[in-house]
Coordinates of C-alpha atoms in Angstrom, one line a residue:
M1 CA 0.0 0.0 0.0
D2 CA 1.1 3.5 -0.7
D3 CA -1.0 6.3 0.8
R4 CA 0.9 9.2 -0.9
P5 CA -1.3 11.3 -3.1
I6 CA -1.5 11.5 -6.9
G7 CA -0.3 14.8 -8.3
V8 CA -2.2 16.6 -11.1
F9 CA -1.3 19.8 -12.8
D10 CA -2.9 22.0 -15.5
S11 CA -2.5 25.5 -16.8
G12 CA -5.8 26.4 -15.1
I13 CA -9.3 25.0 -14.4
G14 CA -9.5 22.6 -17.3
G15 CA -7.5 19.9 -15.6
L16 CA -10.4 19.5 -13.1
T17 CA -12.0 17.4 -15.8
V18 CA -9.2 14.9 -15.4
L19 CA -9.3 15.2 -11.6
R20 CA -13.1 14.6 -11.5
E21 CA -12.6 11.4 -13.5
L22 CA -9.7 10.3 -11.3
N23 CA -11.8 10.7 -8.2
R24 CA -14.5 8.6 -9.8
E25 CA -12.2 5.8 -10.9
L26 CA -10.0 5.9 -7.8
P27 CA -12.2 7.3 -4.9
G28 CA -9.8 6.0 -2.3
E29 CA -6.7 7.8 -3.7
G30 CA -5.6 11.2 -2.4
T31 CA -5.0 13.9 -4.9
I32 CA -3.1 17.2 -5.0
Y33 CA -4.1 19.6 -7.8
L34 CA -2.0 22.5 -9.1
G35 CA -3.7 25.0 -11.4
D36 CA -1.1 27.4 -12.9
T37 CA -3.6 30.2 -13.2
A38 CA -1.0 32.9 -13.2
R39 CA 0.4 31.7 -16.5
V40 CA -2.7 30.4 -18.3
P41 CA -3.1 29.8 -21.2
Y42 CA -0.2 27.4 -22.2
G43 CA -1.5 26.9 -25.7
I44 CA -0.1 30.1 -27.1
R45 CA 3.4 29.7 -25.6
S46 CA 6.5 28.3 -27.2
P47 CA 7.4 24.6 -26.5
E48 CA 10.4 25.8 -24.5
T49 CA 8.3 28.0 -22.2
V50 CA 5.7 25.3 -21.7
T51 CA 8.4 22.8 -20.9
R52 CA 9.9 25.1 -18.3
Y53 CA 6.4 25.7 -16.7
A54 CA 5.7 22.0 -16.7
I55 CA 9.0 21.1 -15.0
E56 CA 8.5 23.8 -12.4
N57 CA 5.0 22.5 -11.7
T58 CA 6.2 19.0 -11.4
A59 CA 9.0 20.0 -9.0
F60 CA 6.4 21.7 -6.8
L61 CA 4.2 18.6 -6.7
V62 CA 7.1 16.3 -6.1
S63 CA 8.0 18.5 -3.1
K64 CA 4.6 17.7 -1.7
G65 CA 5.4 13.9 -1.7
I66 CA 3.3 12.6 -4.6
K67 CA 3.7 9.0 -5.7
M68 CA 2.6 9.6 -9.3
L69 CA 2.0 12.5 -11.7
V70 CA -0.8 13.1 -14.1
V71 CA -0.1 15.9 -16.6
A72 CA -3.7 17.1 -17.1
C73 CA -2.8 19.4 -19.9
N74 CA -2.7 18.5 -23.5
T75 CA -0.2 21.2 -24.4
A76 CA 2.2 20.2 -21.7
S77 CA 1.7 16.5 -22.5
A78 CA 2.4 17.2 -26.2
V79 CA 5.7 19.0 -25.7
S80 CA 7.0 18.3 -22.2
L81 CA 6.3 14.7 -21.2
D82 CA 9.7 13.4 -22.2
G83 CA 11.5 16.3 -20.3
I84 CA 9.5 15.6 -17.2
K85 CA 10.2 11.9 -17.3
E86 CA 13.9 12.5 -17.7
R87 CA 14.1 14.7 -14.6
F88 CA 11.8 13.0 -12.1
K89 CA 11.8 9.4 -11.0
I90 CA 8.1 8.8 -10.5
P91 CA 5.4 7.4 -12.8
V92 CA 4.2 10.1 -15.2
L93 CA 1.0 9.9 -17.3
G94 CA -0.1 12.4 -19.9
V95 CA -3.4 12.8 -21.7
I96 CA -2.4 12.4 -25.3
S97 CA -1.9 8.6 -25.6
P98 CA -5.1 7.5 -23.8
G99 CA -7.2 9.8 -26.0
A100 CA -5.5 8.6 -29.2
R101 CA -6.1 5.0 -28.3
A102 CA -9.8 5.7 -27.6
A103 CA -10.1 7.5 -31.0
V104 CA -8.7 4.6 -32.9
K105 CA -11.2 2.3 -31.2
A106 CA -14.1 4.6 -31.9
T107 CA -13.7 5.5 -35.5
R108 CA -15.6 3.5 -38.1
N109 CA -14.5 5.2 -41.3
K110 CA -10.9 6.0 -40.3
R111 CA -11.4 9.8 -40.3
V112 CA -10.7 11.5 -37.0
G113 CA -10.7 15.2 -36.1
V114 CA -8.7 16.7 -33.3
I115 CA -9.3 20.1 -31.7
G116 CA -6.8 21.7 -29.3
T117 CA -4.7 24.7 -28.5
E118 CA -2.4 26.1 -31.1
A119 CA 0.6 24.4 -29.5
T120 CA -1.1 21.0 -29.3
I121 CA -2.2 21.0 -32.9
K122 CA 1.1 22.3 -34.2
S123 CA 3.0 19.5 -32.3
S124 CA 0.9 16.9 -34.3
A125 CA 1.1 14.8 -31.1
Y126 CA -2.4 13.2 -31.6
T127 CA -1.7 12.6 -35.3
K128 CA 1.5 10.8 -34.5
D129 CA 0.0 8.7 -31.7
I130 CA -3.1 7.8 -33.8
R131 CA -1.2 6.9 -36.9
S132 CA 1.3 4.8 -34.9
L133 CA -1.7 2.6 -33.9
D134 CA -3.3 2.7 -37.3
P135 CA -1.4 4.4 -40.2
D136 CA -4.5 4.2 -42.4
I137 CA -6.4 6.8 -40.3
D138 CA -6.8 10.3 -41.7
V139 CA -6.4 12.9 -39.0
R140 CA -7.4 16.6 -39.3
G141 CA -6.5 19.0 -36.5
I142 CA -8.0 22.5 -35.9
P143 CA -6.8 24.9 -33.2
C144 CA -9.5 26.4 -31.1
P145 CA -7.6 29.0 -28.9
L146 CA -10.6 30.9 -27.6
F147 CA -12.1 27.8 -26.0
V148 CA -9.7 28.0 -23.0
P149 CA -10.6 31.6 -22.0
I150 CA -14.3 30.9 -22.5
V151 CA -14.0 28.0 -20.1
E152 CA -11.9 29.9 -17.6
E153 CA -14.6 32.6 -17.6
G154 CA -17.2 29.9 -16.8
L155 CA -19.1 30.5 -20.0
F156 CA -19.8 26.8 -20.6
D157 CA -23.3 27.2 -22.0
D158 CA -23.3 30.7 -23.3
E159 CA -24.1 32.1 -26.8
I160 CA -20.5 33.3 -27.0
A161 CA -19.4 29.7 -26.8
R162 CA -21.8 28.6 -29.5
L163 CA -20.7 31.4 -31.9
V164 CA -17.0 30.5 -31.4
A165 CA -17.7 26.8 -31.8
R166 CA -19.5 27.3 -35.0
R167 CA -16.7 29.5 -36.4
Y168 CA -14.0 26.9 -35.5
L169 CA -15.8 23.6 -36.2
K170 CA -17.0 24.6 -39.7
G171 CA -13.5 23.5 -40.7
F172 CA -14.7 19.9 -40.4
D173 CA -17.7 20.4 -42.7
D174 CA -16.1 18.7 -45.6
S175 CA -13.8 16.3 -43.7
G176 CA -16.2 13.3 -43.3
I177 CA -14.9 12.7 -39.7
D178 CA -17.0 10.4 -37.5
T179 CA -14.8 10.9 -34.4
L180 CA -13.6 14.1 -32.7
V181 CA -11.0 14.2 -30.0
L182 CA -11.4 16.9 -27.4
G183 CA -7.6 17.6 -27.3
C184 CA -7.6 20.0 -24.4
T185 CA -8.8 19.2 -20.9
H186 CA -10.8 22.5 -20.9
Y187 CA -12.9 21.3 -23.8
P188 CA -15.1 18.7 -22.0
L189 CA -16.7 21.5 -20.2
L190 CA -17.9 22.6 -23.7
K191 CA -19.0 19.1 -24.6
G192 CA -22.7 20.1 -24.9
V193 CA -22.0 23.0 -27.2
I194 CA -19.5 21.1 -29.3
S195 CA -21.9 18.2 -29.7
E196 CA -24.7 20.6 -30.6
V197 CA -22.6 22.1 -33.4
V198 CA -21.0 19.0 -34.9
G199 CA -24.2 16.9 -34.6
P200 CA -25.1 13.5 -33.0
G201 CA -23.3 11.4 -35.7
I202 CA -19.8 12.3 -34.5
V203 CA -18.4 10.6 -31.4
L204 CA -16.6 12.9 -29.0
I205 CA -13.5 11.5 -27.3
D206 CA -13.0 12.9 -23.8
S207 CA -9.3 12.4 -22.9
A208 CA -10.1 13.0 -19.3
I209 CA -12.1 9.8 -19.0
E210 CA -9.5 7.7 -20.8
T211 CA -6.6 9.2 -18.8
A212 CA -8.4 8.3 -15.5
R213 CA -8.8 4.7 -16.6
E214 CA -5.2 4.5 -17.7
A215 CA -4.1 5.9 -14.2
K216 CA -6.2 3.2 -12.5
R217 CA -4.5 0.5 -14.6
L218 CA -1.1 1.9 -13.9
I219 CA -1.6 2.1 -10.1
Q220 CA -2.8 -1.5 -10.1
T221 CA 0.1 -2.7 -12.2
L222 CA 2.7 -1.0 -10.0
G223 CA 0.9 -2.1 -6.8
I224 CA 0.9 1.4 -5.3
G225 CA -2.7 1.7 -4.4
A226 CA -3.8 3.5 -1.2
N227 CA -4.9 1.8 2.0
P228 CA -8.6 1.4 1.7
G229 CA -9.1 2.6 5.3
A230 CA -7.3 5.9 4.7
G231 CA -9.3 9.1 4.2
P232 CA -8.3 10.5 0.8
L233 CA -6.7 13.9 0.6
R234 CA -8.2 16.6 -1.6
K235 CA -5.8 19.5 -1.8
Y236 CA -5.8 22.4 -4.3
Y237 CA -3.1 24.9 -5.1
V238 CA -3.2 27.8 -7.6
T239 CA -0.7 30.4 -8.6
D240 CA -3.3 33.2 -8.9
S241 CA -6.9 34.1 -8.2
P242 CA -8.0 31.3 -5.8
E243 CA -11.4 32.9 -5.3
R244 CA -12.2 32.7 -9.0
F245 CA -10.8 29.2 -9.3
K246 CA -13.0 28.1 -6.3
R247 CA -16.1 29.6 -7.8
V248 CA -15.8 28.2 -11.2
G249 CA -14.3 24.9 -10.1
E250 CA -17.1 24.1 -7.6
G251 CA -19.7 24.7 -10.2
F252 CA -18.1 22.1 -12.4
L253 CA -17.0 19.5 -9.8
G254 CA -20.4 19.7 -8.1
R255 CA -18.7 19.9 -4.7
E256 CA -17.0 22.4 -2.5
I257 CA -13.3 23.1 -2.8
D258 CA -12.4 23.6 0.8
D259 CA -8.6 23.2 0.9
I260 CA -7.2 25.7 -1.6
E261 CA -4.0 27.7 -1.3
K262 CA -2.2 30.3 -3.5
V263 CA 1.4 29.5 -4.0
C264 CA 4.5 30.7 -5.8
V265 CA 5.8 28.3 -8.6
G266 CA 8.9 29.2 -10.6
G267 CA 9.1 32.9 -10.9
F268 CA 5.5 33.6 -9.6

């Protein structure tokens, strides 16, 4: 048994989609969440800057005694995962590979769409992972940079979200895709709007769900599950605006965020 918590970080509130699924799949496991709200969004940053942020975030969580890290950020997973694994000797799980595997299983006509931040789409991380599993699949990626600030403002079901979604997703009109990967952990909060725009015939892949399932398998394989009798830790850290994070985060998680603290990470 290993009662140390699982560490989770994201650029902001979007990683709560992964945390929510982790808590569902592994209700007895403690979790520490770091939202780097002072430096959101990551998707418009250079790979070098994102990697620096990711390493600083990981170092902070490792200092809190975590047993495993979940990088609940597609941008950081796309460009920083190898750098994190080189520097830290704990199990590290990103969100790209679980989502790619789910997309390969879901597609019927071998045409898959991916939406994400500019950095994630530019990295072609999903395309590489999907085609490594099935080289015959055609993958089309479209960046949707405004989705992150829309989610951060809590505008999950607002007309602004619908207008932006229609503008971005019209790029798939002639693609023939039957599967769409939500390639940013912020995007599942817009799942209703996205589904409304693309229509019921397209399967949406939520990387948060797939990542939580992968985390459960990894913990079981490594034999580092928590003692069933231990009360799970639920701790939250942010680098800016804890009140705003608490307000929006509680609305999404459906529960109170009691233990939240503003901290300095890296230069903030």
